[in-house]
mmCIF file of C-alpha atoms in Angstrom:
data_model
loop_
_atom_site.group_PDB
_atom_site.id
_atom_site.type_symbol
_atom_site.label_atom_id
_atom_site.label_comp_id
_atom_site.label_asym_id
_atom_site.label_seq_id
_atom_site.Cartn_x
_atom_site.Cartn_y
_atom_site.Cartn_z
ATOM 1 C CA MET A 1 246.345 143.097 75.232
ATOM 2 C CA HIS A 2 242.596 144.866 74.348
ATOM 3 C CA ILE A 3 239.354 142.734 74.667
ATOM 4 C CA SER A 4 236.971 144.199 73.197
ATOM 5 C CA ALA A 5 233.310 143.907 74.257
ATOM 6 C CA SER A 6 230.473 142.015 72.970
ATOM 7 C CA SER A 7 227.428 144.202 72.732
ATOM 8 C CA PRO A 8 224.338 142.779 74.175
ATOM 9 C CA ALA A 9 221.948 140.753 72.785
ATOM 10 C CA ALA A 10 218.622 142.511 71.385
ATOM 11 C CA PRO A 11 216.150 141.599 73.050
ATOM 12 C CA ALA A 12 213.194 139.667 71.378
ATOM 13 C CA PRO A 13 210.513 141.235 69.734
ATOM 14 C CA THR A 14 207.692 141.065 72.380
ATOM 15 C CA ARG A 15 203.575 140.742 71.207
ATOM 16 C CA PRO A 16 201.771 142.674 73.249
ATOM 17 C CA PRO A 17 199.697 140.269 75.421
ATOM 18 C CA ALA A 18 195.859 140.083 74.179
ATOM 19 C CA PRO A 19 192.960 142.479 75.276
ATOM 20 C CA VAL A 20 190.529 140.007 77.924
ATOM 21 C CA THR A 21 187.307 140.695 76.653
ATOM 22 C CA PRO A 22 185.444 141.643 79.952
ATOM 23 C CA GLN A 23 183.259 138.898 81.868
ATOM 24 C CA GLN A 24 179.057 140.297 82.389
ATOM 25 C CA LEU A 25 178.107 140.931 86.300
ATOM 26 C CA ALA A 26 175.655 140.644 87.875
ATOM 27 C CA ILE A 27 174.670 141.427 91.361
ATOM 28 C CA PHE A 28 172.157 140.312 92.917
ATOM 29 C CA GLY A 29 171.632 142.355 96.127
ATOM 30 C CA ALA A 30 170.721 145.418 96.226
ATOM 31 C CA GLY A 31 171.261 146.854 99.945
ATOM 32 C CA GLY A 32 174.439 147.410 102.119
ATOM 33 C CA LEU A 33 176.006 144.686 101.473
ATOM 34 C CA GLY A 34 175.492 144.934 97.567
ATOM 35 C CA ARG A 35 177.233 148.108 97.365
ATOM 36 C CA GLU A 36 179.980 147.011 98.883
ATOM 37 C CA VAL A 37 180.593 144.462 96.028
ATOM 38 C CA LEU A 38 180.159 146.795 93.428
ATOM 39 C CA VAL A 39 183.154 148.883 95.139
ATOM 40 C CA LEU A 40 185.236 145.800 95.006
ATOM 41 C CA LEU A 41 184.652 144.581 91.681
ATOM 42 C CA ARG A 42 185.151 148.345 90.573
ATOM 43 C CA GLN A 43 188.345 147.994 93.071
ATOM 44 C CA LEU A 44 189.474 144.745 90.686
ATOM 45 C CA ASN A 45 188.533 146.316 87.113
ATOM 46 C CA ALA A 46 190.156 149.250 88.306
ATOM 47 C CA LEU A 47 193.750 146.637 88.007
ATOM 48 C CA ALA A 48 192.358 145.102 85.235
ATOM 49 C CA PRO A 49 189.021 144.979 82.983
ATOM 50 C CA THR A 50 188.182 142.323 84.311
ATOM 51 C CA TRP A 51 183.990 142.468 85.234
ATOM 52 C CA GLU A 52 181.303 143.917 82.940
ATOM 53 C CA LEU A 53 179.048 145.310 85.426
ATOM 54 C CA VAL A 54 175.232 144.992 84.165
ATOM 55 C CA GLY A 55 173.560 145.723 86.831
ATOM 56 C CA PHE A 56 171.701 144.876 90.467
ATOM 57 C CA TYR A 57 168.813 142.360 90.701
ATOM 58 C CA ASP A 58 166.989 141.391 94.318
ATOM 59 C CA ASP A 59 163.999 139.932 95.223
ATOM 60 C CA GLN A 60 162.736 143.555 97.428
ATOM 61 C CA PRO A 61 163.388 146.431 94.898
ATOM 62 C CA PRO A 62 165.562 149.508 95.937
ATOM 63 C CA ALA A 63 164.218 152.802 96.373
ATOM 64 C CA THR A 64 165.539 154.016 93.320
ATOM 65 C CA ASP A 65 166.556 152.142 89.998
ATOM 66 C CA LEU A 66 169.980 153.574 89.626
ATOM 67 C CA ILE A 67 172.292 152.261 92.445
ATOM 68 C CA HIS A 68 176.356 153.764 92.017
ATOM 69 C CA GLY A 69 175.341 154.004 88.449
ATOM 70 C CA LEU A 70 173.687 150.952 87.347
ATOM 71 C CA ARG A 71 170.394 149.391 86.822
ATOM 72 C CA TYR A 72 167.979 147.505 88.997
ATOM 73 C CA LEU A 73 166.997 144.918 86.211
ATOM 74 C CA GLY A 74 164.709 142.899 88.406
ATOM 75 C CA ASN A 75 164.111 139.818 90.860
ATOM 76 C CA ALA A 76 165.726 135.978 91.188
ATOM 77 C CA GLN A 77 163.197 135.308 88.289
ATOM 78 C CA ASP A 78 163.730 137.087 86.280
ATOM 79 C CA LEU A 79 167.638 136.599 86.329
ATOM 80 C CA ASN A 80 166.990 132.955 85.634
ATOM 81 C CA ALA A 81 165.210 134.314 82.239
ATOM 82 C CA THR A 82 169.464 135.117 81.384
ATOM 83 C CA PRO A 83 169.563 133.599 78.025
ATOM 84 C CA THR A 84 173.188 134.250 77.822
ATOM 85 C CA PRO A 85 176.177 133.610 80.002
ATOM 86 C CA LEU A 86 175.702 135.999 82.976
ATOM 87 C CA ALA A 87 178.053 136.182 86.714
ATOM 88 C CA VAL A 88 176.927 136.220 89.419
ATOM 89 C CA ALA A 89 178.171 137.852 92.900
ATOM 90 C CA VAL A 90 175.042 137.237 95.620
ATOM 91 C CA ALA A 91 175.689 139.540 98.250
ATOM 92 C CA VAL A 92 173.620 138.572 101.267
ATOM 93 C CA GLY A 93 174.720 138.236 104.753
ATOM 94 C CA SER A 94 172.848 136.363 106.135
ATOM 95 C CA SER A 95 173.900 132.720 105.697
ATOM 96 C CA ARG A 96 170.448 131.373 105.486
ATOM 97 C CA SER A 97 169.661 134.439 103.164
ATOM 98 C CA ARG A 98 171.817 133.381 100.664
ATOM 99 C CA ALA A 99 171.779 129.850 100.698
ATOM 100 C CA ALA A 100 168.142 130.470 99.889
ATOM 101 C CA VAL A 101 168.911 132.713 96.649
ATOM 102 C CA VAL A 102 171.364 130.292 94.872
ATOM 103 C CA SER A 103 168.649 126.852 95.549
ATOM 104 C CA ARG A 104 166.562 129.565 93.740
ATOM 105 C CA LEU A 105 169.179 130.683 91.089
ATOM 106 C CA THR A 106 168.816 127.654 88.471
ATOM 107 C CA SER A 107 169.836 128.505 85.226
ATOM 108 C CA PRO A 108 172.386 126.771 83.281
ATOM 109 C CA GLN A 109 173.857 130.686 81.942
ATOM 110 C CA LEU A 110 174.581 131.992 85.443
ATOM 111 C CA SER A 111 177.798 130.772 87.088
ATOM 112 C CA PHE A 112 178.870 132.221 90.432
ATOM 113 C CA PRO A 113 182.606 133.743 90.384
ATOM 114 C CA THR A 114 184.626 134.384 93.416
ATOM 115 C CA LEU A 115 185.994 137.928 94.396
ATOM 116 C CA ILE A 116 188.637 138.160 96.830
ATOM 117 C CA HIS A 117 190.002 141.590 97.078
ATOM 118 C CA PRO A 118 193.278 142.705 95.813
ATOM 119 C CA GLY A 119 194.754 143.657 99.206
ATOM 120 C CA VAL A 120 194.112 140.124 100.552
ATOM 121 C CA SER A 121 196.376 137.795 100.562
ATOM 122 C CA THR A 122 196.018 134.500 98.359
ATOM 123 C CA GLU A 123 198.842 132.876 97.683
ATOM 124 C CA SER A 124 199.934 129.716 95.993
ATOM 125 C CA PHE A 125 201.782 128.647 98.965
ATOM 126 C CA GLN A 126 199.686 129.365 101.544
ATOM 127 C CA HIS A 127 197.882 125.733 100.578
ATOM 128 C CA LEU A 128 193.915 127.886 100.270
ATOM 129 C CA HIS A 129 191.633 126.008 99.244
ATOM 130 C CA ILE A 130 188.265 128.498 98.582
ATOM 131 C CA GLY A 131 185.017 127.525 96.724
ATOM 132 C CA PRO A 132 183.051 128.778 93.962
ATOM 133 C CA GLY A 133 180.638 131.813 94.701
ATOM 134 C CA CYS A 134 183.239 133.076 97.723
ATOM 135 C CA LEU A 135 183.546 136.887 98.207
ATOM 136 C CA ILE A 136 186.270 138.625 100.812
ATOM 137 C CA THR A 137 186.794 141.873 101.826
ATOM 138 C CA GLN A 138 188.981 144.546 102.010
ATOM 139 C CA GLY A 139 191.829 143.562 105.327
ATOM 140 C CA CYS A 140 191.145 140.349 105.886
ATOM 141 C CA ILE A 141 193.727 137.893 106.539
ATOM 142 C CA LEU A 142 193.827 134.264 106.035
ATOM 143 C CA THR A 143 196.995 132.153 106.899
ATOM 144 C CA THR A 144 197.736 128.720 105.591
ATOM 145 C CA ASP A 145 195.545 125.419 104.793
ATOM 146 C CA ILE A 146 192.555 126.768 105.011
ATOM 147 C CA ARG A 147 189.552 124.866 102.780
ATOM 148 C CA LEU A 148 186.694 127.403 102.793
ATOM 149 C CA GLY A 149 183.757 126.068 101.236
ATOM 150 C CA ARG A 150 181.158 127.643 98.506
ATOM 151 C CA HIS A 151 179.525 130.966 99.044
ATOM 152 C CA VAL A 152 181.717 132.160 102.310
ATOM 153 C CA LEU A 153 181.657 135.870 102.532
ATOM 154 C CA LEU A 154 183.555 137.003 104.730
ATOM 155 C CA ASN A 155 183.466 140.657 105.815
ATOM 156 C CA LEU A 156 185.804 143.138 106.475
ATOM 157 C CA GLY A 157 188.466 142.913 108.815
ATOM 158 C CA CYS A 158 188.313 139.012 109.319
ATOM 159 C CA THR A 159 190.869 136.563 110.122
ATOM 160 C CA VAL A 160 191.211 132.453 109.351
ATOM 161 C CA GLY A 161 193.671 130.513 110.969
ATOM 162 C CA HIS A 162 195.910 127.703 110.119
ATOM 163 C CA ASP A 163 193.910 124.395 108.804
ATOM 164 C CA ALA A 164 190.348 126.233 109.044
ATOM 165 C CA VAL A 165 187.543 125.183 107.777
ATOM 166 C CA LEU A 166 184.916 126.777 106.812
ATOM 167 C CA GLU A 167 181.825 124.747 105.473
ATOM 168 C CA ASP A 168 179.529 126.283 102.777
ATOM 169 C CA PHE A 169 177.598 129.067 102.572
ATOM 170 C CA CYS A 170 179.512 130.467 106.507
ATOM 171 C CA SER A 171 179.366 134.003 106.488
ATOM 172 C CA LEU A 172 181.663 136.463 108.862
ATOM 173 C CA MET A 173 181.244 139.524 109.307
ATOM 174 C CA PRO A 174 183.704 142.634 109.814
ATOM 175 C CA HIS A 175 186.170 141.826 112.366
ATOM 176 C CA ALA A 176 184.711 138.413 112.652
ATOM 177 C CA ASN A 177 188.469 135.785 113.574
ATOM 178 C CA VAL A 178 188.322 131.841 113.581
ATOM 179 C CA GLY A 179 191.403 130.787 115.166
ATOM 180 C CA GLY A 180 194.047 128.036 113.809
ATOM 181 C CA GLU A 181 191.970 124.045 113.418
ATOM 182 C CA ALA A 182 188.818 125.475 113.916
ATOM 183 C CA HIS A 183 186.097 124.253 112.431
ATOM 184 C CA LEU A 184 182.780 126.044 111.108
ATOM 185 C CA ALA A 185 179.884 123.177 109.666
ATOM 186 C CA GLU A 186 177.450 124.888 106.974
ATOM 187 C CA GLY A 187 175.814 128.131 107.541
ATOM 188 C CA VAL A 188 177.549 129.568 110.714
ATOM 189 C CA TYR A 189 177.248 133.465 111.033
ATOM 190 C CA LEU A 190 179.741 135.136 112.983
ATOM 191 C CA GLY A 191 178.888 138.447 114.299
ATOM 192 C CA THR A 192 180.969 141.550 114.113
ATOM 193 C CA ASN A 193 184.037 140.767 116.353
ATOM 194 C CA ALA A 194 183.268 137.695 117.599
ATOM 195 C CA THR A 195 185.951 135.095 117.815
ATOM 196 C CA VAL A 196 186.251 131.075 117.654
ATOM 197 C CA LEU A 197 189.350 129.834 119.215
ATOM 198 C CA ASN A 198 191.478 127.310 118.356
ATOM 199 C CA GLN A 199 190.102 123.431 117.074
ATOM 200 C CA VAL A 200 186.438 124.590 118.048
ATOM 201 C CA ARG A 201 184.075 123.171 115.883
ATOM 202 C CA VAL A 202 180.827 125.275 115.462
ATOM 203 C CA GLY A 203 177.682 123.115 114.263
ATOM 204 C CA ALA A 204 175.762 123.541 111.424
ATOM 205 C CA ARG A 205 173.589 127.159 111.210
ATOM 206 C CA THR A 206 174.479 128.486 114.109
ATOM 207 C CA ILE A 207 174.646 132.430 115.255
ATOM 208 C CA LEU A 208 177.545 133.827 117.009
ATOM 209 C CA GLY A 209 176.559 136.897 117.740
ATOM 210 C CA ALA A 210 178.448 139.671 118.165
ATOM 211 C CA GLY A 211 181.221 139.940 119.751
ATOM 212 C CA ALA A 212 180.920 136.483 121.741
ATOM 213 C CA VAL A 213 183.636 134.548 122.394
ATOM 214 C CA ALA A 214 183.163 130.238 121.179
ATOM 215 C CA ILE A 215 186.097 128.604 123.816
ATOM 216 C CA ARG A 216 183.989 124.610 123.675
ATOM 217 C CA ASP A 217 182.163 123.414 120.716
ATOM 218 C CA LEU A 218 178.694 124.750 119.961
ATOM 219 C CA PRO A 219 175.976 122.205 118.708
ATOM 220 C CA ALA A 220 174.274 122.767 115.593
ATOM 221 C CA ASP A 221 171.538 125.518 115.141
ATOM 222 C CA CYS A 222 171.429 127.320 117.885
ATOM 223 C CA THR A 223 172.488 131.158 118.886
ATOM 224 C CA ALA A 224 175.217 131.477 121.612
ATOM 225 C CA VAL A 225 176.613 135.142 122.801
ATOM 226 C CA GLY A 226 178.363 136.324 125.594
ATOM 227 C CA VAL A 227 182.184 135.732 126.375
ATOM 228 C CA PRO A 228 182.752 132.833 126.839
ATOM 229 C CA ALA A 229 179.966 132.711 124.536
ATOM 230 C CA ARG A 230 176.513 131.020 125.757
ATOM 231 C CA ILE A 231 173.658 129.511 124.136
ATOM 232 C CA LEU A 232 170.780 131.740 124.067
ATOM 233 C CA THR A 233 167.947 129.231 121.938
ATOM 234 C CA PRO A 234 168.920 125.871 122.256
ATOM 235 C CA PRO A 235 168.782 123.437 118.864
ATOM 236 C CA ALA A 236 164.843 121.928 118.228
ATOM 237 C CA GLY A 237 164.671 119.316 120.958
ATOM 238 C CA ARG A 238 167.047 120.035 124.051
#
């Protein structure tokens, strides 16, 4: 008996995806970090044209009005005067300075997107909570059950372990490491290659110097350096 094979069904016609209209975005901070964020944005746009880059803002005018093809457009007051919706990437490395800038950008037209380098894994199965305005740059590794607050900066090559919490405006400079279950309070700043070990808590606005290793809890409003980290400037009242 001969059984003829049935012809495969023709695929259903599909419509091409609707084009995405890029959203206008400005960078606040016309220094080195601002230029690095510009590279990040262009890398994201190379994958999908998401952002229409309009220019730089900074309270300190740069030496030139043209930065890698983008114009310097003014200061925070000028940015607040924008008449139409505008996304803003705040490229300011200092935790305190970044918080001060955001506090002055009060126009309801402004929004603060989270920008994540395309090489950084942030899959749903990792159970990450990442707040608005965060900047996560190339080479960073986040494992699982991590919480980042608003406007957290993870500079190049940082690692954050399981169940870690980084509150609003924390800043990690290149290759800083945060261990599992560590907790960084608001505005903590970790210098290049600084390390916070597992389960260590660092108080608000504390600075951990480059290469320092925090092996025990640190209080708020101090600077700690060395291995193991020792407090260089004690908090007020101590």
